[in-house]
Amino acid sequence: MKKTTQLRRLLERPQATLLCGAHDGISASLAERAGFDGIWSSGFCISASMGIPDVGLVTMSEHLEATSKINKCTNLPVVADVDNGYGDAINVTRVVKEYEMAGISGICLEDYHHPKRCSLIKGFRRNLESLEEFACKVRAAKETQNDPDFVVIARTEALVAEKGATEALERAAAYAAAGADLVLVQSKETTPGQIKSFAIEWDGAVPLVAIPTMYPEITVSELYELGYAMIIFANQGFRAAVSAMGEVFRRMVETQTIASVENDICPLSEIFSLVGYEEIRRLEDRFVAPGQSGGF
Ligand code: SPV
Ligand code: MG
């Protein structure tokens, strides 16, 4: 089954579709192994893995390259965070073509004017595109897609930009009317009040998407009950890796030996299995004659 259709099927079930944020191939493999329904190629984690903040500095080609690597390492459908589409509606048409060709199952477009700003941090100036302009981008995305199963998520940052609940609802309704398959509403509050009231007020035109990073206490089933059909655990894996790496590096310098960390790190055998060394052995048996040298 095509991965786009796989995502559609997941969304048709009477239960939440749970996506895990990934920033590279191995994080996507691990998310699949853990039992997630799909992968979110997280702009926040991809930019952090490049050592830069998530403020519109990463280009479309860089996101696409990272997302393609993710997609090749998993059988799960991948939803790509494409920030604000890297320009106007014309840029969005190219985004859709490129991501469809790369086998990505859907994109999430957010209504920031360039430069976008990470939603998770307070104190930034946040400029949104006009409702009309962004609705045109959503329409452009939907009219460009070839595969009817390709999913376009429209994300409003109205609550994060402190525009109020009424504007958030108006924007969400306009984006749904423009053809968005789902609407993501983001909040930077540390309690779920905003996204709870949003869901209560929402007319249900399309299903909702939540990324509960800032209000982590809420459960998947609570969000689903409220009307959030897709839930994204966007960056916990990346943050776990950063904590683990930082601690192991610290201990190796402190003890001046790698023995101090050996029991706490992933065994090599697991890496071999995760990235398919066994397959290379099989290919060697089939295609590489004994004693054959490199090929150069
Ligand atoms: C991302 O993971 O890049 C997201 C989700 O867009 S958030 O960082 O919560 O805005
Ligand atoms: Mg993002």
PDB file of C-alpha atoms and ligand atoms in Angstrom:
ATOM      1  CA  MET A   1       0.000   0.000   0.000  1.00  0.00           C
ATOM      2  CA  LYS A   2       1.216   3.518  -0.804  1.00  0.00           C
ATOM      3  CA  LYS A   3       2.357   5.387   2.263  1.00  0.00           C
ATOM      4  CA  THR A   4      -0.110   8.207   1.532  1.00  0.00           C
ATOM      5  CA  THR A   5      -2.964   5.673   1.593  1.00  0.00           C
ATOM      6  CA  GLN A   6      -1.503   4.165   4.755  1.00  0.00           C
ATOM      7  CA  LEU A   7      -1.810   7.573   6.446  1.00  0.00           C
ATOM      8  CA  ARG A   8      -5.387   8.018   5.201  1.00  0.00           C
ATOM      9  CA  ARG A   9      -6.299   4.586   6.587  1.00  0.00           C
ATOM     10  CA  LEU A  10      -4.798   5.485   9.950  1.00  0.00           C
ATOM     11  CA  LEU A  11      -6.881   8.649  10.035  1.00  0.00           C
ATOM     12  CA  GLU A  12     -10.084   6.756   9.224  1.00  0.00           C
ATOM     13  CA  ARG A  13      -9.803   4.640  12.385  1.00  0.00           C
ATOM     14  CA  PRO A  14     -11.888   5.653  15.400  1.00  0.00           C
ATOM     15  CA  GLN A  15      -8.755   6.337  17.429  1.00  0.00           C
ATOM     16  CA  ALA A  16      -5.897   8.801  17.627  1.00  0.00           C
ATOM     17  CA  THR A  17      -3.048   8.645  15.117  1.00  0.00           C
ATOM     18  CA  LEU A  18       0.150   9.042  17.070  1.00  0.00           C
ATOM     19  CA  LEU A  19       3.216  10.462  15.321  1.00  0.00           C
ATOM     20  CA  CYS A  20       6.739  10.536  16.688  1.00  0.00           C
ATOM     21  CA  GLY A  21       9.151  13.339  15.879  1.00  0.00           C
ATOM     22  CA  ALA A  22      12.327  12.245  14.132  1.00  0.00           C
ATOM     23  CA  HIS A  23      15.298  14.135  12.743  1.00  0.00           C
ATOM     24  CA  ASP A  24      17.233  11.382  10.987  1.00  0.00           C
ATOM     25  CA  GLY A  25      17.000   7.813   9.749  1.00  0.00           C
ATOM     26  CA  ILE A  26      17.780   6.007  12.953  1.00  0.00           C
ATOM     27  CA  SER A  27      15.349   8.048  15.027  1.00  0.00           C
ATOM     28  CA  ALA A  28      12.638   7.087  12.517  1.00  0.00           C
ATOM     29  CA  SER A  29      13.594   3.372  12.761  1.00  0.00           C
ATOM     30  CA  LEU A  30      13.445   3.533  16.541  1.00  0.00           C
ATOM     31  CA  ALA A  31      10.036   5.235  16.473  1.00  0.00           C
ATOM     32  CA  GLU A  32       8.692   2.512  14.191  1.00  0.00           C
ATOM     33  CA  ARG A  33      10.117  -0.195  16.428  1.00  0.00           C
ATOM     34  CA  ALA A  34       8.480   1.407  19.472  1.00  0.00           C
ATOM     35  CA  GLY A  35       5.039   1.194  17.854  1.00  0.00           C
ATOM     36  CA  PHE A  36       4.173   4.721  16.687  1.00  0.00           C
ATOM     37  CA  ASP A  37       1.676   5.055  13.819  1.00  0.00           C
ATOM     38  CA  GLY A  38       3.734   7.502  11.799  1.00  0.00           C
ATOM     39  CA  ILE A  39       6.662   9.882  11.761  1.00  0.00           C
ATOM     40  CA  TRP A  40       6.809  13.658  12.051  1.00  0.00           C
ATOM     41  CA  SER A  41       9.916  15.090  10.431  1.00  0.00           C
ATOM     42  CA  SER A  42      10.413  17.798  13.005  1.00  0.00           C
ATOM     43  CA  GLY A  43      11.786  21.143  11.861  1.00  0.00           C
ATOM     44  CA  PHE A  44      12.730  21.915  15.449  1.00  0.00           C
ATOM     45  CA  CYS A  45      14.794  18.720  15.797  1.00  0.00           C
ATOM     46  CA  ILE A  46      16.295  18.896  12.307  1.00  0.00           C
ATOM     47  CA  SER A  47      17.510  22.450  12.885  1.00  0.00           C
ATOM     48  CA  ALA A  48      18.729  21.638  16.421  1.00  0.00           C
ATOM     49  CA  SER A  49      20.626  18.628  15.042  1.00  0.00           C
ATOM     50  CA  MET A  50      22.338  21.095  12.682  1.00  0.00           C
ATOM     51  CA  GLY A  51      23.180  23.256  15.688  1.00  0.00           C
ATOM     52  CA  ILE A  52      20.907  26.122  14.706  1.00  0.00           C
ATOM     53  CA  PRO A  53      17.631  27.476  16.070  1.00  0.00           C
ATOM     54  CA  ASP A  54      14.237  26.821  14.495  1.00  0.00           C
ATOM     55  CA  VAL A  55      13.647  30.344  13.180  1.00  0.00           C
ATOM     56  CA  GLY A  56      13.337  29.926   9.436  1.00  0.00           C
ATOM     57  CA  LEU A  57      17.039  29.402   8.686  1.00  0.00           C
ATOM     58  CA  VAL A  58      16.776  25.849   7.354  1.00  0.00           C
ATOM     59  CA  THR A  59      16.065  25.739   3.614  1.00  0.00           C
ATOM     60  CA  MET A  60      13.530  23.600   1.788  1.00  0.00           C
ATOM     61  CA  SER A  61      16.297  21.456   0.289  1.00  0.00           C
ATOM     62  CA  GLU A  62      17.808  20.834   3.712  1.00  0.00           C
ATOM     63  CA  HIS A  63      14.427  19.857   5.172  1.00  0.00           C
ATOM     64  CA  LEU A  64      13.656  17.680   2.167  1.00  0.00           C
ATOM     65  CA  GLU A  65      16.993  15.919   2.376  1.00  0.00           C
ATOM     66  CA  ALA A  66      16.527  15.180   6.081  1.00  0.00           C
ATOM     67  CA  THR A  67      12.915  14.096   5.526  1.00  0.00           C
ATOM     68  CA  SER A  68      13.864  11.795   2.652  1.00  0.00           C
ATOM     69  CA  LYS A  69      16.486  10.123   4.840  1.00  0.00           C
ATOM     70  CA  ILE A  70      13.828   9.655   7.503  1.00  0.00           C
ATOM     71  CA  ASN A  71      11.351   8.261   4.973  1.00  0.00           C
ATOM     72  CA  LYS A  72      13.828   5.733   3.595  1.00  0.00           C
ATOM     73  CA  CYS A  73      14.422   4.307   7.071  1.00  0.00           C
ATOM     74  CA  THR A  74      10.832   3.539   7.956  1.00  0.00           C
ATOM     75  CA  ASN A  75       7.802   1.738   6.612  1.00  0.00           C
ATOM     76  CA  LEU A  76       5.602   4.225   8.447  1.00  0.00           C
ATOM     77  CA  PRO A  77       4.057   7.222   6.693  1.00  0.00           C
ATOM     78  CA  VAL A  78       5.941  10.470   7.194  1.00  0.00           C
ATOM     79  CA  VAL A  79       4.350  13.871   7.716  1.00  0.00           C
ATOM     80  CA  ALA A  80       6.776  16.672   6.968  1.00  0.00           C
ATOM     81  CA  ASP A  81       7.008  19.919   8.860  1.00  0.00           C
ATOM     82  CA  VAL A  82       7.600  22.412   6.036  1.00  0.00           C
ATOM     83  CA  ASP A  83       7.441  25.546   8.187  1.00  0.00           C
ATOM     84  CA  ASN A  84       5.629  28.298   6.266  1.00  0.00           C
ATOM     85  CA  GLY A  85       6.285  26.767   2.851  1.00  0.00           C
ATOM     86  CA  TYR A  86       9.492  28.773   2.314  1.00  0.00           C
ATOM     87  CA  GLY A  87       7.817  31.699   0.555  1.00  0.00           C
ATOM     88  CA  ASP A  88       4.457  32.414  -0.986  1.00  0.00           C
ATOM     89  CA  ALA A  89       1.858  30.155  -2.610  1.00  0.00           C
ATOM     90  CA  ILE A  90       4.165  29.633  -5.590  1.00  0.00           C
ATOM     91  CA  ASN A  91       6.870  28.232  -3.323  1.00  0.00           C
ATOM     92  CA  VAL A  92       4.220  25.990  -1.777  1.00  0.00           C
ATOM     93  CA  THR A  93       3.426  24.458  -5.169  1.00  0.00           C
ATOM     94  CA  ARG A  94       7.074  23.433  -5.497  1.00  0.00           C
ATOM     95  CA  VAL A  95       7.117  22.073  -1.931  1.00  0.00           C
ATOM     96  CA  VAL A  96       4.145  19.813  -2.684  1.00  0.00           C
ATOM     97  CA  LYS A  97       5.670  18.523  -5.927  1.00  0.00           C
ATOM     98  CA  GLU A  98       9.052  17.820  -4.337  1.00  0.00           C
ATOM     99  CA  TYR A  99       7.650  16.159  -1.219  1.00  0.00           C
ATOM    100  CA  GLU A 100       5.207  14.034  -3.197  1.00  0.00           C
ATOM    101  CA  MET A 101       8.026  12.896  -5.481  1.00  0.00           C
ATOM    102  CA  ALA A 102      10.075  11.988  -2.422  1.00  0.00           C
ATOM    103  CA  GLY A 103       7.294   9.673  -1.199  1.00  0.00           C
ATOM    104  CA  ILE A 104       6.270  11.788   1.790  1.00  0.00           C
ATOM    105  CA  SER A 105       2.665  11.236   2.931  1.00  0.00           C
ATOM    106  CA  GLY A 106       1.768  14.762   3.909  1.00  0.00           C
ATOM    107  CA  ILE A 107       2.981  18.210   4.832  1.00  0.00           C
ATOM    108  CA  CYS A 108       2.208  20.654   7.597  1.00  0.00           C
ATOM    109  CA  LEU A 109       2.206  24.328   6.603  1.00  0.00           C
ATOM    110  CA  GLU A 110       2.138  27.024   9.272  1.00  0.00           C
ATOM    111  CA  ASP A 111       0.760  30.557   8.953  1.00  0.00           C
ATOM    112  CA  TYR A 112       3.903  32.461   9.926  1.00  0.00           C
ATOM    113  CA  HIS A 113       5.135  35.173   7.679  1.00  0.00           C
ATOM    114  CA  HIS A 114       8.821  34.644   6.932  1.00  0.00           C
ATOM    115  CA  PRO A 115      10.840  34.366   9.096  1.00  0.00           C
ATOM    116  CA  LYS A 116       8.987  31.768  11.153  1.00  0.00           C
ATOM    117  CA  ARG A 117       9.732  31.526  14.850  1.00  0.00           C
ATOM    118  CA  CYS A 118       9.831  28.391  17.011  1.00  0.00           C
ATOM    119  CA  SER A 119       6.542  28.181  18.927  1.00  0.00           C
ATOM    120  CA  LEU A 120       8.090  26.801  22.099  1.00  0.00           C
ATOM    121  CA  ILE A 121       9.861  29.896  23.309  1.00  0.00           C
ATOM    122  CA  LYS A 122       8.509  33.163  24.627  1.00  0.00           C
ATOM    123  CA  GLY A 123       9.651  36.661  23.740  1.00  0.00           C
ATOM    124  CA  PHE A 124       9.897  36.545  19.938  1.00  0.00           C
ATOM    125  CA  ARG A 125       8.163  38.922  17.538  1.00  0.00           C
ATOM    126  CA  ARG A 126       5.714  36.771  15.659  1.00  0.00           C
ATOM    127  CA  ASN A 127       4.288  37.940  12.352  1.00  0.00           C
ATOM    128  CA  LEU A 128       1.503  35.938  10.830  1.00  0.00           C
ATOM    129  CA  GLU A 129       0.490  36.026   7.207  1.00  0.00           C
ATOM    130  CA  SER A 130      -2.980  37.405   6.579  1.00  0.00           C
ATOM    131  CA  LEU A 131      -5.752  34.834   6.778  1.00  0.00           C
ATOM    132  CA  GLU A 132      -6.454  35.336   3.054  1.00  0.00           C
ATOM    133  CA  GLU A 133      -2.832  34.921   2.000  1.00  0.00           C
ATOM    134  CA  PHE A 134      -2.369  31.740   3.985  1.00  0.00           C
ATOM    135  CA  ALA A 135      -5.690  30.281   2.824  1.00  0.00           C
ATOM    136  CA  CYS A 136      -4.383  30.780  -0.733  1.00  0.00           C
ATOM    137  CA  LYS A 137      -1.262  28.797   0.181  1.00  0.00           C
ATOM    138  CA  VAL A 138      -3.438  25.947   1.462  1.00  0.00           C
ATOM    139  CA  ARG A 139      -5.510  26.053  -1.727  1.00  0.00           C
ATOM    140  CA  ALA A 140      -2.335  26.087  -3.826  1.00  0.00           C
ATOM    141  CA  ALA A 141      -1.063  23.015  -1.958  1.00  0.00           C
ATOM    142  CA  LYS A 142      -4.301  21.099  -2.437  1.00  0.00           C
ATOM    143  CA  GLU A 143      -4.599  21.989  -6.110  1.00  0.00           C
ATOM    144  CA  THR A 144      -0.989  20.970  -6.760  1.00  0.00           C
ATOM    145  CA  GLN A 145      -1.025  17.512  -5.196  1.00  0.00           C
ATOM    146  CA  ASN A 146      -1.179  14.626  -7.646  1.00  0.00           C
ATOM    147  CA  ASP A 147      -2.030  11.848  -5.264  1.00  0.00           C
ATOM    148  CA  PRO A 148      -5.501  12.367  -3.742  1.00  0.00           C
ATOM    149  CA  ASP A 149      -4.310  10.695  -0.542  1.00  0.00           C
ATOM    150  CA  PHE A 150      -1.521  13.227   0.090  1.00  0.00           C
ATOM    151  CA  VAL A 151      -2.429  15.100   3.287  1.00  0.00           C
ATOM    152  CA  VAL A 152      -2.134  18.841   3.837  1.00  0.00           C
ATOM    153  CA  ILE A 153      -2.241  20.021   7.430  1.00  0.00           C
ATOM    154  CA  ALA A 154      -2.790  23.745   7.980  1.00  0.00           C
ATOM    155  CA  ARG A 155      -1.321  24.986  11.213  1.00  0.00           C
ATOM    156  CA  THR A 156      -2.318  28.190  12.895  1.00  0.00           C
ATOM    157  CA  GLU A 157       0.028  30.006  15.198  1.00  0.00           C
ATOM    158  CA  ALA A 158      -2.639  32.552  16.178  1.00  0.00           C
ATOM    159  CA  LEU A 159      -2.633  31.481  19.851  1.00  0.00           C
ATOM    160  CA  VAL A 160       1.172  31.455  20.025  1.00  0.00           C
ATOM    161  CA  ALA A 161       1.227  34.950  18.446  1.00  0.00           C
ATOM    162  CA  GLU A 162      -1.305  36.062  21.086  1.00  0.00           C
ATOM    163  CA  LYS A 163      -4.012  36.948  18.567  1.00  0.00           C
ATOM    164  CA  GLY A 164      -6.726  35.374  20.703  1.00  0.00           C
ATOM    165  CA  ALA A 165      -9.080  32.433  20.465  1.00  0.00           C
ATOM    166  CA  THR A 166     -11.541  34.073  18.070  1.00  0.00           C
ATOM    167  CA  GLU A 167      -8.870  34.726  15.465  1.00  0.00           C
ATOM    168  CA  ALA A 168      -7.471  31.213  15.895  1.00  0.00           C
ATOM    169  CA  LEU A 169     -10.920  29.762  15.205  1.00  0.00           C
ATOM    170  CA  GLU A 170     -11.511  32.084  12.245  1.00  0.00           C
ATOM    171  CA  ARG A 171      -8.194  31.151  10.708  1.00  0.00           C
ATOM    172  CA  ALA A 172      -8.736  27.438  11.278  1.00  0.00           C
ATOM    173  CA  ALA A 173     -12.177  27.650   9.642  1.00  0.00           C
ATOM    174  CA  ALA A 174     -10.781  29.532   6.636  1.00  0.00           C
ATOM    175  CA  TYR A 175      -7.969  27.024   6.190  1.00  0.00           C
ATOM    176  CA  ALA A 176     -10.402  24.101   6.380  1.00  0.00           C
ATOM    177  CA  ALA A 177     -12.624  25.842   3.819  1.00  0.00           C
ATOM    178  CA  ALA A 178      -9.546  26.268   1.595  1.00  0.00           C
ATOM    179  CA  GLY A 179      -9.152  22.491   1.556  1.00  0.00           C
ATOM    180  CA  ALA A 180      -6.865  21.599   4.476  1.00  0.00           C
ATOM    181  CA  ASP A 181      -7.329  17.961   5.473  1.00  0.00           C
ATOM    182  CA  LEU A 182      -6.590  18.680   9.124  1.00  0.00           C
ATOM    183  CA  VAL A 183      -5.946  21.780  11.213  1.00  0.00           C
ATOM    184  CA  LEU A 184      -3.159  21.974  13.765  1.00  0.00           C
ATOM    185  CA  VAL A 185      -3.542  24.507  16.540  1.00  0.00           C
ATOM    186  CA  GLN A 186      -0.426  25.293  18.493  1.00  0.00           C
ATOM    187  CA  SER A 187      -0.230  26.768  21.984  1.00  0.00           C
ATOM    188  CA  LYS A 188       2.763  27.848  24.049  1.00  0.00           C
ATOM    189  CA  GLU A 189       0.846  27.792  27.341  1.00  0.00           C
ATOM    190  CA  THR A 190       2.020  25.269  29.904  1.00  0.00           C
ATOM    191  CA  THR A 191      -1.532  24.077  30.592  1.00  0.00           C
ATOM    192  CA  PRO A 192      -3.930  22.681  27.972  1.00  0.00           C
ATOM    193  CA  GLY A 193      -6.655  25.315  28.607  1.00  0.00           C
ATOM    194  CA  GLN A 194      -6.286  27.019  25.221  1.00  0.00           C
ATOM    195  CA  ILE A 195      -6.364  23.881  23.147  1.00  0.00           C
ATOM    196  CA  LYS A 196      -9.235  22.480  25.202  1.00  0.00           C
ATOM    197  CA  SER A 197     -11.404  25.549  24.599  1.00  0.00           C
ATOM    198  CA  PHE A 198     -10.367  25.638  20.958  1.00  0.00           C
ATOM    199  CA  ALA A 199     -11.604  22.073  20.484  1.00  0.00           C
ATOM    200  CA  ILE A 200     -14.870  22.801  22.297  1.00  0.00           C
ATOM    201  CA  GLU A 201     -15.547  25.820  20.055  1.00  0.00           C
ATOM    202  CA  TRP A 202     -14.396  24.077  16.848  1.00  0.00           C
ATOM    203  CA  ASP A 203     -17.191  23.211  14.428  1.00  0.00           C
ATOM    204  CA  GLY A 204     -15.563  19.937  13.422  1.00  0.00           C
ATOM    205  CA  ALA A 205     -15.163  20.862   9.735  1.00  0.00           C
ATOM    206  CA  VAL A 206     -11.922  18.830   9.686  1.00  0.00           C
ATOM    207  CA  PRO A 207     -10.130  16.848  12.387  1.00  0.00           C
ATOM    208  CA  LEU A 208      -7.634  18.596  14.646  1.00  0.00           C
ATOM    209  CA  VAL A 209      -3.946  17.985  15.326  1.00  0.00           C
ATOM    210  CA  ALA A 210      -2.135  18.689  18.613  1.00  0.00           C
ATOM    211  CA  ILE A 211       1.527  18.860  19.619  1.00  0.00           C
ATOM    212  CA  PRO A 212       1.384  18.774  23.424  1.00  0.00           C
ATOM    213  CA  THR A 213       5.060  19.623  24.081  1.00  0.00           C
ATOM    214  CA  MET A 214       4.264  22.537  26.391  1.00  0.00           C
ATOM    215  CA  TYR A 215       1.416  20.844  28.296  1.00  0.00           C
ATOM    216  CA  PRO A 216       2.863  17.343  28.654  1.00  0.00           C
ATOM    217  CA  GLU A 217       0.481  16.062  31.321  1.00  0.00           C
ATOM    218  CA  ILE A 218      -2.405  15.559  28.911  1.00  0.00           C
ATOM    219  CA  THR A 219      -2.850  12.017  27.563  1.00  0.00           C
ATOM    220  CA  VAL A 220      -3.494  10.829  24.024  1.00  0.00           C
ATOM    221  CA  SER A 221      -6.971   9.624  24.938  1.00  0.00           C
ATOM    222  CA  GLU A 222      -7.884  12.953  26.568  1.00  0.00           C
ATOM    223  CA  LEU A 223      -6.785  14.783  23.422  1.00  0.00           C
ATOM    224  CA  TYR A 224      -8.687  12.351  21.212  1.00  0.00           C
ATOM    225  CA  GLU A 225     -11.850  12.804  23.269  1.00  0.00           C
ATOM    226  CA  LEU A 226     -11.529  16.547  22.714  1.00  0.00           C
ATOM    227  CA  GLY A 227     -11.388  16.106  18.922  1.00  0.00           C
ATOM    228  CA  TYR A 228      -7.656  15.852  18.243  1.00  0.00           C
ATOM    229  CA  ALA A 229      -7.360  13.026  15.727  1.00  0.00           C
ATOM    230  CA  MET A 230      -3.615  13.308  15.199  1.00  0.00           C
ATOM    231  CA  ILE A 231      -1.215  13.780  18.073  1.00  0.00           C
ATOM    232  CA  ILE A 232       2.465  14.490  17.617  1.00  0.00           C
ATOM    233  CA  PHE A 233       5.141  13.744  20.225  1.00  0.00           C
ATOM    234  CA  ALA A 234       7.485  16.047  18.356  1.00  0.00           C
ATOM    235  CA  ASN A 235      10.836  16.263  20.100  1.00  0.00           C
ATOM    236  CA  GLN A 236      11.080  13.953  23.116  1.00  0.00           C
ATOM    237  CA  GLY A 237      13.308  11.414  21.294  1.00  0.00           C
ATOM    238  CA  PHE A 238      15.731  14.090  20.182  1.00  0.00           C
ATOM    239  CA  ARG A 239      15.865  15.575  23.677  1.00  0.00           C
ATOM    240  CA  ALA A 240      16.469  12.113  25.147  1.00  0.00           C
ATOM    241  CA  ALA A 241      19.389  11.620  22.741  1.00  0.00           C
ATOM    242  CA  VAL A 242      20.872  15.009  23.665  1.00  0.00           C
ATOM    243  CA  SER A 243      20.636  14.232  27.403  1.00  0.00           C
ATOM    244  CA  ALA A 244      22.152  10.779  26.962  1.00  0.00           C
ATOM    245  CA  MET A 245      24.986  11.971  24.720  1.00  0.00           C
ATOM    246  CA  GLY A 246      25.840  14.888  26.990  1.00  0.00           C
ATOM    247  CA  GLU A 247      26.011  12.623  30.047  1.00  0.00           C
ATOM    248  CA  VAL A 248      28.120   9.941  28.328  1.00  0.00           C
ATOM    249  CA  PHE A 249      30.569  12.544  26.960  1.00  0.00           C
ATOM    250  CA  ARG A 250      30.872  14.096  30.412  1.00  0.00           C
ATOM    251  CA  ARG A 251      31.614  10.734  32.050  1.00  0.00           C
ATOM    252  CA  MET A 252      34.203   9.709  29.435  1.00  0.00           C
ATOM    253  CA  VAL A 253      36.143  12.922  29.971  1.00  0.00           C
ATOM    254  CA  GLU A 254      35.823  12.602  33.751  1.00  0.00           C
ATOM    255  CA  THR A 255      36.973   8.969  33.909  1.00  0.00           C
ATOM    256  CA  GLN A 256      39.334   9.052  30.905  1.00  0.00           C
ATOM    257  CA  THR A 257      38.022   5.625  29.883  1.00  0.00           C
ATOM    258  CA  ILE A 258      35.142   4.349  27.817  1.00  0.00           C
ATOM    259  CA  ALA A 259      34.576   1.470  30.253  1.00  0.00           C
ATOM    260  CA  SER A 260      32.662   3.886  32.483  1.00  0.00           C
ATOM    261  CA  VAL A 261      29.884   4.175  29.904  1.00  0.00           C
ATOM    262  CA  GLU A 262      29.953   0.810  28.146  1.00  0.00           C
ATOM    263  CA  ASN A 263      27.046  -0.698  30.098  1.00  0.00           C
ATOM    264  CA  ASP A 264      24.828   2.320  29.600  1.00  0.00           C
ATOM    265  CA  ILE A 265      25.075   2.709  25.849  1.00  0.00           C
ATOM    266  CA  CYS A 266      23.444   0.911  22.962  1.00  0.00           C
ATOM    267  CA  PRO A 267      25.270  -2.368  22.251  1.00  0.00           C
ATOM    268  CA  LEU A 268      26.931  -2.468  18.837  1.00  0.00           C
ATOM    269  CA  SER A 269      24.853  -5.563  18.009  1.00  0.00           C
ATOM    270  CA  GLU A 270      21.720  -3.459  18.234  1.00  0.00           C
ATOM    271  CA  ILE A 271      23.111  -0.828  15.871  1.00  0.00           C
ATOM    272  CA  PHE A 272      24.062  -3.627  13.453  1.00  0.00           C
ATOM    273  CA  SER A 273      20.518  -4.928  13.546  1.00  0.00           C
ATOM    274  CA  LEU A 274      18.866  -1.500  13.314  1.00  0.00           C
ATOM    275  CA  VAL A 275      20.674  -0.447  10.164  1.00  0.00           C
ATOM    276  CA  GLY A 276      20.710  -3.834   8.393  1.00  0.00           C
ATOM    277  CA  TYR A 277      24.243  -5.247   8.478  1.00  0.00           C
ATOM    278  CA  GLU A 278      22.807  -8.752   8.057  1.00  0.00           C
ATOM    279  CA  GLU A 279      21.446  -7.789   4.658  1.00  0.00           C
ATOM    280  CA  ILE A 280      24.919  -6.717   3.510  1.00  0.00           C
ATOM    281  CA  ARG A 281      26.234 -10.150   4.482  1.00  0.00           C
ATOM    282  CA  ARG A 282      23.508 -11.777   2.354  1.00  0.00           C
ATOM    283  CA  LEU A 283      24.287  -9.484  -0.582  1.00  0.00           C
ATOM    284  CA  GLU A 284      27.994 -10.292  -0.266  1.00  0.00           C
ATOM    285  CA  ASP A 285      27.215 -14.004  -0.483  1.00  0.00           C
ATOM    286  CA  ARG A 286      25.132 -13.461  -3.611  1.00  0.00           C
ATOM    287  CA  PHE A 287      27.085 -10.856  -5.531  1.00  0.00           C
ATOM    288  CA  VAL A 288      30.662 -10.574  -4.304  1.00  0.00           C
ATOM    289  CA  ALA A 289      32.978 -13.407  -5.356  1.00  0.00           C
ATOM    290  CA  PRO A 290      35.309 -14.670  -2.607  1.00  0.00           C
ATOM    291  CA  GLY A 291      38.605 -12.839  -2.846  1.00  0.00           C
ATOM    292  CA  GLN A 292      37.118 -10.163  -5.108  1.00  0.00           C
ATOM    293  CA  SER A 293      38.666  -6.804  -4.453  1.00  0.00           C
ATOM    294  CA  GLY A 294      36.914  -3.459  -4.206  1.00  0.00           C
ATOM    295  CA  GLY A 295      35.753  -2.534  -7.689  1.00  0.00           C
ATOM    296  CA  PHE A 296      37.982   0.426  -8.155  1.00  0.00           C
TER     297      PHE A 296
HETATM  298  C1  SPV B   1       8.534  20.897  15.173  1.00  0.00           C
HETATM  299  O1  SPV B   1       8.734  19.815  15.737  1.00  0.00           O
HETATM  300  O2  SPV B   1       9.360  21.466  14.455  1.00  0.00           O
HETATM  301  C2  SPV B   1       7.260  21.578  15.357  1.00  0.00           C
HETATM  302  C3  SPV B   1       6.526  21.328  16.566  1.00  0.00           C
HETATM  303  O3  SPV B   1       6.911  22.394  14.524  1.00  0.00           O
HETATM  304  S1  SPV B   1       6.904  22.589  17.703  1.00  0.00           S
HETATM  305  O4  SPV B   1       8.345  22.667  17.808  1.00  0.00           O
HETATM  306  O5  SPV B   1       6.257  22.196  18.921  1.00  0.00           O
HETATM  307  O6  SPV B   1       6.374  23.836  17.200  1.00  0.00           O
HETATM  308 MG    MG B   2       8.374  23.048  13.287  1.00  0.00          MG
END
